[in-house]
Coordinates of C-alpha atoms in Angstrom, one line a residue:
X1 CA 70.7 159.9 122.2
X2 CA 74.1 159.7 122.9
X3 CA 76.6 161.6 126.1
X4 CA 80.2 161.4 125.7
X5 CA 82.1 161.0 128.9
X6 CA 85.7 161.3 129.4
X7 CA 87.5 161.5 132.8
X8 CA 90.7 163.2 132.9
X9 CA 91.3 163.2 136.5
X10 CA 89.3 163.8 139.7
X11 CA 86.9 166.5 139.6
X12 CA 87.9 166.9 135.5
X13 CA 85.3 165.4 133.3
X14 CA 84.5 166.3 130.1
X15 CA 80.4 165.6 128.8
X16 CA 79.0 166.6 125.8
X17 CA 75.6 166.1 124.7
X18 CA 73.8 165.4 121.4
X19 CA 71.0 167.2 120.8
X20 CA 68.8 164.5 121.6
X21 CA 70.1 163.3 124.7
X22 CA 69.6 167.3 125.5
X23 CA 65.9 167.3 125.1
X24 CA 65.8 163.6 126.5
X25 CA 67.4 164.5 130.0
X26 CA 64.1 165.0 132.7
X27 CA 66.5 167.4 134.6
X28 CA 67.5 170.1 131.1
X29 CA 63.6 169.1 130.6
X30 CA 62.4 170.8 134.2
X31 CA 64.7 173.7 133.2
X32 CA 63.5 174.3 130.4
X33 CA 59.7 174.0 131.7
X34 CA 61.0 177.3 134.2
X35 CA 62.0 179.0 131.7
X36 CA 65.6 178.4 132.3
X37 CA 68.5 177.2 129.3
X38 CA 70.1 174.0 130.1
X39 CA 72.8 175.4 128.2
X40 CA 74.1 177.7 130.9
X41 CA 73.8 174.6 133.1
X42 CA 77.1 172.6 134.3
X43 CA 75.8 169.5 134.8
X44 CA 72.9 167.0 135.1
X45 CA 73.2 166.1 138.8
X46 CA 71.9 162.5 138.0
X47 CA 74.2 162.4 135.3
X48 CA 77.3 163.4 137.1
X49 CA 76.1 161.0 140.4
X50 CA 76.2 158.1 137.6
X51 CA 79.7 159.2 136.5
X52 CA 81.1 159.1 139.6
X53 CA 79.4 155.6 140.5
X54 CA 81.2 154.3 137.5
X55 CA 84.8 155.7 138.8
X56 CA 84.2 154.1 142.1
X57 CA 83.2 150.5 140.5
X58 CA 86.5 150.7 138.2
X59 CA 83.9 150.9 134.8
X60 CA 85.0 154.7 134.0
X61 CA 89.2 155.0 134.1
X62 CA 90.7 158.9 133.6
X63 CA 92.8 159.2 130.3
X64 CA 95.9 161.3 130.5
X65 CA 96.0 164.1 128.4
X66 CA 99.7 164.3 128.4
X67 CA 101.8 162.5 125.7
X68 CA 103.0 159.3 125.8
X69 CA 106.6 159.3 127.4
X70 CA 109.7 159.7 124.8
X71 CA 107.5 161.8 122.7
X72 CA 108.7 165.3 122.5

């Protein structure tokens, strides 16, 4: 199961999913259970809390998105 995380600044992060970390999550899990799509969900709220406890301990640095000075 794997999620890709990439920070781009504060309150931009970019996740995707595989499919097996989809049917893996409990929380896409208990929608789906409801009847509900986890694909017309934003986020896993554990997920995101976990994201955001990496940014504050300095393990999860944004990437700029903007080209490297001189270039263009």
């Amino acid at each position: 199961a794997t999620v890709s995380v990439k920070r781009l600044g504060p309150g931009h992060t970019a996740v995707q999913w595989n499919t097996e970390a989809t049917q893996r999550c409990a929380y896409f899990a208990e929608l789906r259970a409801s009847g509900e799509h986890s694909a017309r969900t934003r986020a896993c709220p554990k997920l995101t809390d976990s994201i955001e406890h990496a940014v504050a301990e300095g393990c999860l640095d944004a990437v700029s998105t903007s080209p490297p000075p001189g270039d263009g």
